Short mmCIF file of C-alpha atoms in Angstrom, two decimals:
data_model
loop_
_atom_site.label_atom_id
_atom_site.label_comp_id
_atom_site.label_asym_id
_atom_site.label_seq_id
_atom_site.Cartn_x
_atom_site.Cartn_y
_atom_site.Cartn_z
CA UNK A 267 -21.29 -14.07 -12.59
CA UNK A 268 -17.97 -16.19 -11.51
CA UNK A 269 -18.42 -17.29 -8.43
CA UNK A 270 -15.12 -18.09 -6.34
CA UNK A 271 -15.15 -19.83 -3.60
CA UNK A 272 -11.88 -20.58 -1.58
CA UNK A 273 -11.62 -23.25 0.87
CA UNK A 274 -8.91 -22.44 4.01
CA UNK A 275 -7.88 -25.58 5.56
CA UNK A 276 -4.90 -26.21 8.46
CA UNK A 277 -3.62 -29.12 6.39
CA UNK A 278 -2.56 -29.47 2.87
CA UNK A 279 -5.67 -31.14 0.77
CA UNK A 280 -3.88 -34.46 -0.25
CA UNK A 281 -5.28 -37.04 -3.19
CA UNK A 282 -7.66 -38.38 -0.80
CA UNK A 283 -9.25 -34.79 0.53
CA UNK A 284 -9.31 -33.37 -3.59
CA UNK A 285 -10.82 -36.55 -5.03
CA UNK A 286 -13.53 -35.71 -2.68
CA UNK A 287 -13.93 -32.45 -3.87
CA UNK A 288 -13.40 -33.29 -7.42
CA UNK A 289 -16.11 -35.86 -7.19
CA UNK A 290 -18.85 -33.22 -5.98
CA UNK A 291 -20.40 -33.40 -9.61
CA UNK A 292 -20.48 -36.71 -9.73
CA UNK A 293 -18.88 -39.19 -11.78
CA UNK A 294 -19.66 -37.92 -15.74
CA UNK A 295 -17.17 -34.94 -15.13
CA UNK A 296 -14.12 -34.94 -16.96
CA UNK A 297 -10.87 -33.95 -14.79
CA UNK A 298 -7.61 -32.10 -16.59
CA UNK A 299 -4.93 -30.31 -15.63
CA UNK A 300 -2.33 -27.94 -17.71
CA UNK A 301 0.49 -28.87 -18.63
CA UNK A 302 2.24 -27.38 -15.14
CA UNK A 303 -0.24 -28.87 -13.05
CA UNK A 304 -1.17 -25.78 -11.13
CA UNK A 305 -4.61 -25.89 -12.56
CA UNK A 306 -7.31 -28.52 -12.01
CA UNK A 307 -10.18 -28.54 -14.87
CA UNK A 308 -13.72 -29.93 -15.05
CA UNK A 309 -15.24 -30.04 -18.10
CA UNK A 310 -19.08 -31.88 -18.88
CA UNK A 311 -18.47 -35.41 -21.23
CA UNK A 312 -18.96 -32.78 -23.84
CA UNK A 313 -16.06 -30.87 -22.98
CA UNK A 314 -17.55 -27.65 -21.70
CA UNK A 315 -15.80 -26.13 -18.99
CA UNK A 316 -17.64 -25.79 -15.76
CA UNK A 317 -14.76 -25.46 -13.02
CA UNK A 318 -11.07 -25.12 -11.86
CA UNK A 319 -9.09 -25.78 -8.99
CA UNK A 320 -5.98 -23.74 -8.21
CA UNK A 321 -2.85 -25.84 -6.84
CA UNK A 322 -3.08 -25.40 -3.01
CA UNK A 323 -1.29 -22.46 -1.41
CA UNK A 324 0.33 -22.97 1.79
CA UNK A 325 0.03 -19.13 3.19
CA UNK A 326 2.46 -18.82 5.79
CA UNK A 327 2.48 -14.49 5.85
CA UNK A 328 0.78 -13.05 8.97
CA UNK A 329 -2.27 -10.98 7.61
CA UNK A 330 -3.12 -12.03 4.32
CA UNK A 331 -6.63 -13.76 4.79
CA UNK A 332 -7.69 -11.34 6.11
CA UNK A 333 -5.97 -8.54 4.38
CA UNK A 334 -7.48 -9.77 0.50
CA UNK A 335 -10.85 -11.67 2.08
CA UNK A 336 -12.01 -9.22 5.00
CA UNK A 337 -11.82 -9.60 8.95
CA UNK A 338 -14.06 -11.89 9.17
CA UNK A 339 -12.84 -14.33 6.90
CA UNK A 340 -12.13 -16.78 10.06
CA UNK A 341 -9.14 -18.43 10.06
CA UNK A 342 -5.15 -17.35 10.70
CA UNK A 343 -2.33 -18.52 9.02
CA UNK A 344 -0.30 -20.92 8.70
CA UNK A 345 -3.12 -22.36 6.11
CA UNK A 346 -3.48 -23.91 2.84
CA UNK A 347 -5.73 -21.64 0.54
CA UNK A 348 -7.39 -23.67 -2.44
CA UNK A 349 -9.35 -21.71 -4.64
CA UNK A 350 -12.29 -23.05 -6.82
CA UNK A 351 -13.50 -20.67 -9.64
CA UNK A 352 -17.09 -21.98 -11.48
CA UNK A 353 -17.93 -20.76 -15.13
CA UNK A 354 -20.83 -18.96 -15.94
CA UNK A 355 -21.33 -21.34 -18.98
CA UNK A 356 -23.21 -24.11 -16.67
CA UNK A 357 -26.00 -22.94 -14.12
CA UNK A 358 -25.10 -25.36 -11.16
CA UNK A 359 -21.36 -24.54 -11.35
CA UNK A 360 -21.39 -22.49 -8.80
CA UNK A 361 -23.15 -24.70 -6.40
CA UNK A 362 -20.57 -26.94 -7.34
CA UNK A 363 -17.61 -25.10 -6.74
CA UNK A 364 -18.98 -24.47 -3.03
CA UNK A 365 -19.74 -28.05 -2.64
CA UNK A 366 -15.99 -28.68 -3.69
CA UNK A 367 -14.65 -26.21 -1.49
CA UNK A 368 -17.14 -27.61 1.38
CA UNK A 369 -16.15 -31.36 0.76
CA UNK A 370 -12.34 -30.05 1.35
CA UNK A 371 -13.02 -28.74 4.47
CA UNK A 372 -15.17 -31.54 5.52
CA UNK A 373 -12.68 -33.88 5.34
CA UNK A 374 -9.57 -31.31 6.75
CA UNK A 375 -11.36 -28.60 9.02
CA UNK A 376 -10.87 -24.97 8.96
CA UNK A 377 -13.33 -22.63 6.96
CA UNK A 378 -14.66 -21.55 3.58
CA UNK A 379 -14.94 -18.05 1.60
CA UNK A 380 -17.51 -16.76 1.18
CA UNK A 381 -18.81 -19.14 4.65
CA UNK A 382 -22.39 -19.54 3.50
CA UNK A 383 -21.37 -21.24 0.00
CA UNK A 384 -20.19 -24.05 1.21
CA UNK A 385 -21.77 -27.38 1.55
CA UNK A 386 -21.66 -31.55 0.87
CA UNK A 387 -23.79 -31.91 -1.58
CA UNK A 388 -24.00 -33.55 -5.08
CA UNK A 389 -24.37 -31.57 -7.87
CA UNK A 390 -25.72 -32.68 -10.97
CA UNK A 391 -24.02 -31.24 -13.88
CA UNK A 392 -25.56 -31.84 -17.44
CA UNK A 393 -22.98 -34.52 -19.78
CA UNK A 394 -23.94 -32.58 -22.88
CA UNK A 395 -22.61 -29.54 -23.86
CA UNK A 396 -20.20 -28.62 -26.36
CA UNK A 397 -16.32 -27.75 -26.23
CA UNK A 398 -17.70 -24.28 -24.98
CA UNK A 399 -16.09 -20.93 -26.11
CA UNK A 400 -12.97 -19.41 -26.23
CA UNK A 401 -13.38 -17.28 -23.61
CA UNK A 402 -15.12 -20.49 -21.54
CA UNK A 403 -11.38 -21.86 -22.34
CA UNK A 404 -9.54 -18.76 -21.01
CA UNK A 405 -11.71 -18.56 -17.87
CA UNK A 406 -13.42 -14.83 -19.01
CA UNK A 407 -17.01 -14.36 -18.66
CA UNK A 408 -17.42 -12.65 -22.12
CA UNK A 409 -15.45 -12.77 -24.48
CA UNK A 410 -15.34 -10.24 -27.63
CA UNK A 411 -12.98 -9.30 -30.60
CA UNK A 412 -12.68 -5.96 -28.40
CA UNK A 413 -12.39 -7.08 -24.86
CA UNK A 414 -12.20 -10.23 -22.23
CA UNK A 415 -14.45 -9.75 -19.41
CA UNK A 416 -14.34 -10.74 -15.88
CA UNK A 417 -17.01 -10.64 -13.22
CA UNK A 418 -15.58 -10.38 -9.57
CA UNK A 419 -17.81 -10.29 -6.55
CA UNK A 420 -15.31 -10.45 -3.95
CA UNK A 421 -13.90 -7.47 -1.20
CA UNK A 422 -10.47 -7.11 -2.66
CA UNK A 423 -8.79 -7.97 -6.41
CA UNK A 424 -5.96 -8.87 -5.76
CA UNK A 425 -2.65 -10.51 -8.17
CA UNK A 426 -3.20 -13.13 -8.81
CA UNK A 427 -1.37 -15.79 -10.43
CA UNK A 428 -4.62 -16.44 -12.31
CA UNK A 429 -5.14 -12.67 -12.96
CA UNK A 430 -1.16 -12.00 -14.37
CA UNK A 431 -1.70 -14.97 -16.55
CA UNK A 432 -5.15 -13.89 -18.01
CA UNK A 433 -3.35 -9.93 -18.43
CA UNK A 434 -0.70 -11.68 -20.51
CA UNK A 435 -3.37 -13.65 -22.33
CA UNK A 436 -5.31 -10.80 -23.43
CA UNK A 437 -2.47 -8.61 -24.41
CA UNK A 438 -1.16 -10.98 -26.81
CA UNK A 439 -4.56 -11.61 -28.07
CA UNK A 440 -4.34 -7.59 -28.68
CA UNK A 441 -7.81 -7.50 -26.25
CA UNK A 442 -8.43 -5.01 -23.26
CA UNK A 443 -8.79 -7.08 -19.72
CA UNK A 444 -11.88 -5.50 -18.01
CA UNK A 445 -12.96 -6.69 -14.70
CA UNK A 446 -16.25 -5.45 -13.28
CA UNK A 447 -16.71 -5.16 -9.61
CA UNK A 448 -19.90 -4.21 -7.52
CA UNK A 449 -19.38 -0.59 -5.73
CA UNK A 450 -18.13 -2.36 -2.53
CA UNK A 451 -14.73 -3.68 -4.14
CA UNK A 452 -11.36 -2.43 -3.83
CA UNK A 453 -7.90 -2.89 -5.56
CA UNK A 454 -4.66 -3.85 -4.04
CA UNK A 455 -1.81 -1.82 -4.95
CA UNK A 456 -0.27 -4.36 -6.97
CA UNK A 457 -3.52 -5.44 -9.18
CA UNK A 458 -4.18 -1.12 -9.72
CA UNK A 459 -0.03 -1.23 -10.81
CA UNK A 460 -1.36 -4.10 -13.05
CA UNK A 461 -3.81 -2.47 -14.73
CA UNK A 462 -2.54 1.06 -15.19
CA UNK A 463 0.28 -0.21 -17.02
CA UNK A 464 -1.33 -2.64 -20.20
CA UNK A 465 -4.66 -2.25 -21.72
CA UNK A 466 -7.59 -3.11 -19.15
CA UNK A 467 -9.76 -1.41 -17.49
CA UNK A 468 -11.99 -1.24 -14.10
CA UNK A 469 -15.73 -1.16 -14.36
CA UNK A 470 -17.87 -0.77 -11.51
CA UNK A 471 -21.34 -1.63 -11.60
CA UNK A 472 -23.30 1.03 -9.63
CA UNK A 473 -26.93 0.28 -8.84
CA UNK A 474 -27.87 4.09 -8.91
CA UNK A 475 -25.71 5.27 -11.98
CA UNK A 476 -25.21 2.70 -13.90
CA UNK A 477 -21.48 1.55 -15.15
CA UNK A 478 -18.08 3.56 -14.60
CA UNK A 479 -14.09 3.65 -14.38
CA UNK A 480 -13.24 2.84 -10.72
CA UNK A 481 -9.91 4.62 -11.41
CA UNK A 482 -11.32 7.67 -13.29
CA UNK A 483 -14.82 8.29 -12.75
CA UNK A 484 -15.87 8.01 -16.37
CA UNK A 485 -19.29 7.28 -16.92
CA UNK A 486 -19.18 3.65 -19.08
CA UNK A 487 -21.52 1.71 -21.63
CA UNK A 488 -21.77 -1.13 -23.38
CA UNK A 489 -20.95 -0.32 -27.00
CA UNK A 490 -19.36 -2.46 -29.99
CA UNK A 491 -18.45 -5.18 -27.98
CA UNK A 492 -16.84 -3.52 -24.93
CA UNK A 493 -17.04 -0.94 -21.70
CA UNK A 494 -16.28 2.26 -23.56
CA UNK A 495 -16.64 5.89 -22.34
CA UNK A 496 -20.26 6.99 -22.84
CA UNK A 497 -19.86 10.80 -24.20
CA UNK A 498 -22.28 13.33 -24.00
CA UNK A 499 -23.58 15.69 -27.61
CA UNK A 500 -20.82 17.79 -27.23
CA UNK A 501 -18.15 14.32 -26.95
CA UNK A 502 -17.58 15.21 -23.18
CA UNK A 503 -17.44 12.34 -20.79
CA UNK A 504 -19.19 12.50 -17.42
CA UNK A 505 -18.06 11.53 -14.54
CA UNK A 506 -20.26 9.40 -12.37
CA UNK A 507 -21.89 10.84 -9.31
CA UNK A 508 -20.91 7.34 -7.18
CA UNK A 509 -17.45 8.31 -8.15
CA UNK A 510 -17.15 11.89 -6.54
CA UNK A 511 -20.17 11.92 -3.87
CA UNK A 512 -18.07 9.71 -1.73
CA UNK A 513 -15.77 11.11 1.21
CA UNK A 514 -12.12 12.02 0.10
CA UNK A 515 -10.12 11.05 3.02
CA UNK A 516 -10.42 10.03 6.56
CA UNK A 517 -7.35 11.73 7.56
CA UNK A 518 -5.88 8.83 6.19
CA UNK A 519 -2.48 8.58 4.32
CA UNK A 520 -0.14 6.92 2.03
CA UNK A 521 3.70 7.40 1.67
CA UNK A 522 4.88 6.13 -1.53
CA UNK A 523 8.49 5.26 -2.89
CA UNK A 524 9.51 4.59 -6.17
CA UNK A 525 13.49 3.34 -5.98
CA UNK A 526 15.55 1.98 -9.44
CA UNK A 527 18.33 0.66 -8.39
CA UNK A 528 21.24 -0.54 -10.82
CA UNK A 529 23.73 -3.59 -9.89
CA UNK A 530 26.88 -4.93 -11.20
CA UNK A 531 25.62 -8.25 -12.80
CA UNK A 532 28.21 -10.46 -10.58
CA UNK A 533 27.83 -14.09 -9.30
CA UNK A 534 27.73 -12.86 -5.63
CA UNK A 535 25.02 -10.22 -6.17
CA UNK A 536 22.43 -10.23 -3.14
CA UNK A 537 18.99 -8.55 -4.18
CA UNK A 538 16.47 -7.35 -2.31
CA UNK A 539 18.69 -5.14 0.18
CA UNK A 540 17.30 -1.76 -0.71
CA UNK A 541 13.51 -2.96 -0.62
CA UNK A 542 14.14 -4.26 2.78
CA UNK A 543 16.45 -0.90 3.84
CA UNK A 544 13.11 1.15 3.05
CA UNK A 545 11.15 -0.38 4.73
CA UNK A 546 13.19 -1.02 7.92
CA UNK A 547 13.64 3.13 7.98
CA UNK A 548 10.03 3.70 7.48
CA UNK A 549 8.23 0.71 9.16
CA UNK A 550 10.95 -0.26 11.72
CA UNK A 551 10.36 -3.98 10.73
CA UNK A 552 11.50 -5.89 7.40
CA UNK A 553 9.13 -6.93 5.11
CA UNK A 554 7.10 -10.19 6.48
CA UNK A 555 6.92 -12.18 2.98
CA UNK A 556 7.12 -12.07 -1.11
CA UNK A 557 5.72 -13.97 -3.56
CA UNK A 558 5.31 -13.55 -7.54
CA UNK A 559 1.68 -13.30 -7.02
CA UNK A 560 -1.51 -12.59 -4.53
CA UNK A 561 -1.61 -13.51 -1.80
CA UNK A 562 1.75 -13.46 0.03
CA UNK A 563 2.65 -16.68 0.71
CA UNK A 564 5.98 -16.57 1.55
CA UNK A 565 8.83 -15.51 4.28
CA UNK A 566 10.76 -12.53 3.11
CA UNK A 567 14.07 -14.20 2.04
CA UNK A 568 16.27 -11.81 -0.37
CA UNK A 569 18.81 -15.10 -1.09
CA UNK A 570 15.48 -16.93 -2.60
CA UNK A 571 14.10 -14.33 -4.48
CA UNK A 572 17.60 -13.57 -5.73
CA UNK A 573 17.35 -17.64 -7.34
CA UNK A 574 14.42 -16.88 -8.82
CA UNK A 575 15.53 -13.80 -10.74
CA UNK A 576 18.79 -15.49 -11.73
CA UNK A 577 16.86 -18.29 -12.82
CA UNK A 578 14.41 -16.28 -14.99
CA UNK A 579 17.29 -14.43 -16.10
CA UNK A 580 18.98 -17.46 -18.16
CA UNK A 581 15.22 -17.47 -19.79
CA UNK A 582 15.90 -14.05 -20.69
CA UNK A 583 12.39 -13.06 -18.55
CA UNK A 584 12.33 -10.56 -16.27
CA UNK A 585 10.61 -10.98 -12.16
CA UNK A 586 7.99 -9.18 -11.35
CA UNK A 587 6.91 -9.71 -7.42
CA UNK A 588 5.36 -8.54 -4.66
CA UNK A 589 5.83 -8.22 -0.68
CA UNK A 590 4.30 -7.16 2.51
CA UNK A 591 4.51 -5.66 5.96
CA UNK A 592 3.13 -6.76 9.23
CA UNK A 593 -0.38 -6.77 9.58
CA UNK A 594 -0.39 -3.90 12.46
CA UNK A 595 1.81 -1.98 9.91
CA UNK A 596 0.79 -2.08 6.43
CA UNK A 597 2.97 -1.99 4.11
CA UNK A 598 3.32 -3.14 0.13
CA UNK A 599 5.24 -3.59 -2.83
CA UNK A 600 6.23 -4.45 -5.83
CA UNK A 601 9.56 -4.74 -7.81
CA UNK A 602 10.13 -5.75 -11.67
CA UNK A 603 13.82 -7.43 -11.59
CA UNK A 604 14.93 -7.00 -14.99
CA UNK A 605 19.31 -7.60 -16.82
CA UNK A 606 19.72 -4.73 -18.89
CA UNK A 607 23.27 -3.80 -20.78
CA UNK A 608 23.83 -1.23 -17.71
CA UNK A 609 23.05 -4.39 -15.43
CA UNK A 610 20.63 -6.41 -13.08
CA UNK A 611 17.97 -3.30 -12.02
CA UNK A 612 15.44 -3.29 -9.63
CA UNK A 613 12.20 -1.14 -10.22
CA UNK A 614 10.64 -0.77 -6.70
CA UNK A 615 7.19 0.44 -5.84
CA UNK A 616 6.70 0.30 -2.12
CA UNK A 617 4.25 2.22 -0.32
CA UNK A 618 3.36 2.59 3.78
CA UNK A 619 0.09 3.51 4.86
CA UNK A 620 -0.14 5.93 8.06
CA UNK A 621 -3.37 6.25 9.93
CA UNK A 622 -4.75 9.48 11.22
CA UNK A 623 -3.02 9.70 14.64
CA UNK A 624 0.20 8.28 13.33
CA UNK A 625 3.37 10.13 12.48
CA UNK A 626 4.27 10.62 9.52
CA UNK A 627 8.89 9.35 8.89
CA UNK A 628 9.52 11.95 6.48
CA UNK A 629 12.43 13.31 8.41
CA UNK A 630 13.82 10.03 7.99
CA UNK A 631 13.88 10.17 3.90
CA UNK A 632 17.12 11.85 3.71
CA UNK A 633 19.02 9.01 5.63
CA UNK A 634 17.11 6.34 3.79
CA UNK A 635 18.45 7.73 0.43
CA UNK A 636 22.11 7.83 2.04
CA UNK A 637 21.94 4.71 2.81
CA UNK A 638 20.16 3.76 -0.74
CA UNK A 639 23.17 5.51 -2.49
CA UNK A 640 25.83 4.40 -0.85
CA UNK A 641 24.97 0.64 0.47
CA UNK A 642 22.55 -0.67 -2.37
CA UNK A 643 23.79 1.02 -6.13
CA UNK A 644 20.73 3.82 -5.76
CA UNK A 645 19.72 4.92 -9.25
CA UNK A 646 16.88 7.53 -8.50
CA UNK A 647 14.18 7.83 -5.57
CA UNK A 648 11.32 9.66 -5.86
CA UNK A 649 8.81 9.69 -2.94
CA UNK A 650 5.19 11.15 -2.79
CA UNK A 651 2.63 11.81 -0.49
CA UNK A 652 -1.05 11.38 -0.43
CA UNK A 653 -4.09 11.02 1.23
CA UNK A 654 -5.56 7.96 0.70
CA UNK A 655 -6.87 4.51 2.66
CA UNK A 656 -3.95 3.58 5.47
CA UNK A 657 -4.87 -0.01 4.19
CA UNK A 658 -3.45 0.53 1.07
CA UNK A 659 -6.20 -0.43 -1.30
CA UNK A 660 -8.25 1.72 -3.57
CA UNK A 661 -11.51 2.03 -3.80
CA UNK A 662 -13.55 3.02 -6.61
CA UNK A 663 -14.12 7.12 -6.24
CA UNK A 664 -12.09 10.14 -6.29
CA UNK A 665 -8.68 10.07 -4.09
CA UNK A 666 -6.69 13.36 -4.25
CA UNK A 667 -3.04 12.97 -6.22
CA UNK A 668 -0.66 12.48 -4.90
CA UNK A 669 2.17 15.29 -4.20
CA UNK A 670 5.58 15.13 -4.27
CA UNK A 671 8.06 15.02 -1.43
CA UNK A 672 11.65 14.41 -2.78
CA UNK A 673 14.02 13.34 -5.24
CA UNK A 674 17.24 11.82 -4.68
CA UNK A 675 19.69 11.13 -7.83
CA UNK A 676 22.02 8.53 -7.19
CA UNK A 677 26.27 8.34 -7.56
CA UNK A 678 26.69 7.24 -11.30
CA UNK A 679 23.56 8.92 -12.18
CA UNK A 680 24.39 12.24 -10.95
CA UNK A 681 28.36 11.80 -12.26
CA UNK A 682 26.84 10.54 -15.91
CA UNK A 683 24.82 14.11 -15.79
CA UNK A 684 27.62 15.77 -14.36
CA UNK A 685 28.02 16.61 -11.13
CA UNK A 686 28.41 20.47 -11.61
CA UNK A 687 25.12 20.64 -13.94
CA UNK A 688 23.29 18.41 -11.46
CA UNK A 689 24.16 20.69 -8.22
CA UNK A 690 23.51 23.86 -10.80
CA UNK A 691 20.07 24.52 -9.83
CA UNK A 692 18.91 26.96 -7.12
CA UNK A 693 15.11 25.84 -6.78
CA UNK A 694 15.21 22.99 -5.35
CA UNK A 695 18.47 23.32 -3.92
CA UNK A 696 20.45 20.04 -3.49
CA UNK A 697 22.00 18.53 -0.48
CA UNK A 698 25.37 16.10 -0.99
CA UNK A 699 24.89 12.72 0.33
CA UNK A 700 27.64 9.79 0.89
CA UNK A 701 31.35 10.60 0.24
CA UNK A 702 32.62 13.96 -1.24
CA UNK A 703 34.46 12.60 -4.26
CA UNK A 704 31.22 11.11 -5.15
CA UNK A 705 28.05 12.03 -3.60
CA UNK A 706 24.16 11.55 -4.27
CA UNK A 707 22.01 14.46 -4.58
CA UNK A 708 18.93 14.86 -2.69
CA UNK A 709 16.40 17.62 -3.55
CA UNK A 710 13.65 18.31 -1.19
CA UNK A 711 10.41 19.36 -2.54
CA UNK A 712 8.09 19.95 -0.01
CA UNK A 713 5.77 18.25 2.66
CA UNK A 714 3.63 16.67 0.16
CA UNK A 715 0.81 18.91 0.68
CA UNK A 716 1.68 22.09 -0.89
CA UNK A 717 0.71 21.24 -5.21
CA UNK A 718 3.97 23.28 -5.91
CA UNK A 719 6.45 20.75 -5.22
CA UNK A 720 4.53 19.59 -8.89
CA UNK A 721 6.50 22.77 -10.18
CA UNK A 722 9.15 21.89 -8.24
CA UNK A 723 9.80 18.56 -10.01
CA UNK A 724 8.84 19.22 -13.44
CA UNK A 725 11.64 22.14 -12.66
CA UNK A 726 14.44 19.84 -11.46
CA UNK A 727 13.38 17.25 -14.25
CA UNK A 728 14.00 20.07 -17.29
CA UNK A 729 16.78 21.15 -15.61
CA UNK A 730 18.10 17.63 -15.09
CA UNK A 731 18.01 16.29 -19.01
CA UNK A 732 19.14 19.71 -20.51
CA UNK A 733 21.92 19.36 -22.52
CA UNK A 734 24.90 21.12 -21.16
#
């Protein structure tokens, strides 16, 4: 298995602190990086691949050790986060990627993850070897015609900058990404938005039943050269007993938001403004940082992510990235930042996780999408409630879906339907928000625990793109 070890030191690791580290398999290792730099490689004399070494992270986001490595995970930020990852092609990578790690934090102070792989010692890597495998190359732990495999043994998956680059990787190599997990580990909101929307695939490894979809329950084998669904004689697919045996909900929920938003592409365009209006009306704090990746590294600043989309946006790329809340209120999401002929749109995913004794701010939904509509060019919100972990993760067994709550059609949305059809429907009824001469329309439908808001929406949504 890949073993990852992440050193989390108070200063930055300079030349001095990483030669150490780099020298923990002694002198016959070859050291490369790509052609960006963010990526340190070892490879045997041979050229085999046996470790890399992230660029440093300075982490400067409240929470976020402990949020994707556990409580315990000993330090605080401010903190530099280096993270080693060993191949499974040599057999004393992995003691040398803790050795690395250890020799950082040696020479800098603060801790290690996991804390007992750490330590000073040489390790004696083999100089033969070949130029290894492609998948060796890509960093995958098996690689097929089918499928690139991944082995994590860690609390949390997170995004990754390593992850998003290995998706892209394997979808252009026309693979599925599969990433299999022990029964303990849990996805991060953005990494589950990862890998519901391109071909991958999470497989948990259950000691008692064998292999299975952490999202679905689907009972999973090995079979022509990938995880596949493992059907019974009459092609039905079991579910696994690990995935429904475990309790549904703690009393625990989720609110969840999904907000387009559509701007005039002008010099002077600000973005970020209805991300941060959501969650000031439903956390009552802005968020506490962004980042293109896992973890969070930093400060929430809508002029800086607003340079980076602009600057993408000459490359003709879209931004995809993600942000957080306060540790003491969790919070998460992510937003794809894309120019299309209608303009520079934002597609928002933000959810807020409410623990059992807390309250939950759906009065405060109908304001939110006034504000939305008339402050930051509101598209369409549509909001859902379910129950599920406050922390925001998900773990691998059955959560209840979610149900909706409202919808709320924004100004040039609901005058390109036309206002008349729009306001034309008696179940849900719609309330005018903003001015008169051109309101939004928000449609309540229901307290997201009643399952016929479902025929609610599906209602509104037939109604909504019949032609008049």
């Amino acid at each position: 298995m890949t073993q990852d070890v992440i050193a989390l030191t108070p200063s930055m690791p300079d030349a001095r602190s990483m030669l150490a580290g780099l020298y923990a398999g002694g002198p016959d290792l070859r050291v490369d990086s790509d052609s960006e730099g963010a990526v340190v490689r070892l490879r045997t004399q041979g050229g085999l691949p046996v470790a890399t070494v992230e660029l440093p992270l300075f982490l400067q986001v409240p929470g976020e050790v402990s949020r994707l490595l556990g409580a315990g995970a000993g330090t605080g930020e401010p903190v530099w986060w280096t993270e080693v990852r060993a191949t499974t092609a040599v057999a004393e990578a992995g003691r040398l990627a803790g050795s690395m790690a250890g020799r950082l934090t040696a020479v800098l102070g603060g801790s290690t993850w996991p804390a007992d792989a750490a330590h000073t010692n040489l390790i004696a890597i083999p100089a033969a070897g070949g130029a290894g495998t492609d998948g060796e190359a890509l960093g995958v732990d098996i690689l097929t015609h089918r499928a690139a495999v991944i082995l994590q043994d860690r609390p949390v998956v997170a995004a990754t900058t390593w992850l998003t680059d290995l998706l892209q990787t394997t979808i252009s190599s026309r693979r599925e990404l599969q990433i299999v997990t022990p029964p303990g580990t849990r996805l991060t909101l953005p990494a589950r938005t990862l890998l519901t929307n391109v071909p991958a695939r999470w497989v948990v490894q259950d000691p008692a039943c064998g292999y299975y979809d952490g999202l679905t329950g689907a009972v999973l084998h090995w079979h022509d050269a990938w995880f596949t669904h493992a059907a019974t004689t009459d092609d039905h697919t079991p579910i696994a007993d690990a995935f429904q045996d475990r309790p549904v909900t703690t009393g625990e929920q989720q609110l969840h938001l999904s907000i387009r938003t559509t701007h005039p592409a002008a010099d002077g365009l600000l973005l970020g403004g209805a991300l941060e209006s959501a969650w000031q009306a439903l956390t009552g704090d802005p968020p506490a940082g962004w980042s293109t990746a896992e973890p969070v590294n930093l400060p929430w600043s809508p002029r800086q992510l607003t340079e980076l989309a602009r600057t993408r946006a000459r490359k003709a790329a879209p931004t995809w990235l993600v942000s957080v809340g306060s540790p003491d209120s969790p919070a998460i999401a992510t937003c794809r930042i894309v120019h299309t002929p209608a303009g520079v749109e934002e597609h928002i995913t933000f959810a807020v996780g409410h623990a059992t004794d807390q309250a939950l701010p759906l009065d405060a939904l109908p304001q939110l999408a006034e504000t939305l509509a008339s402050r930051h060019n509101l598209t369409s919100m549509l909001t859902h409630l379910r129950p599920a972990r406050a922390d925001l993760t998900t773990p691998p067994h059955h959560e209840p879906p979610p149900v909706p709550v409202s919808f709320t059609l924004g100004p040039d949305a609901v005058h390109s339907t036309g206002r008349a059809h729009a306001e034309g429907i008696q179940q849900p009824r719609p309330t005018r928000l903003g001015p008169a001469s051109r309101p939004a329309l928000h449609y309540a439908l229901g307290n997201g625990t009643d399952p016929i808001a479902w025929h609610h929406l599906r209602h509104l949504n037939s109604h909504l793109t019949r032609r008049q």
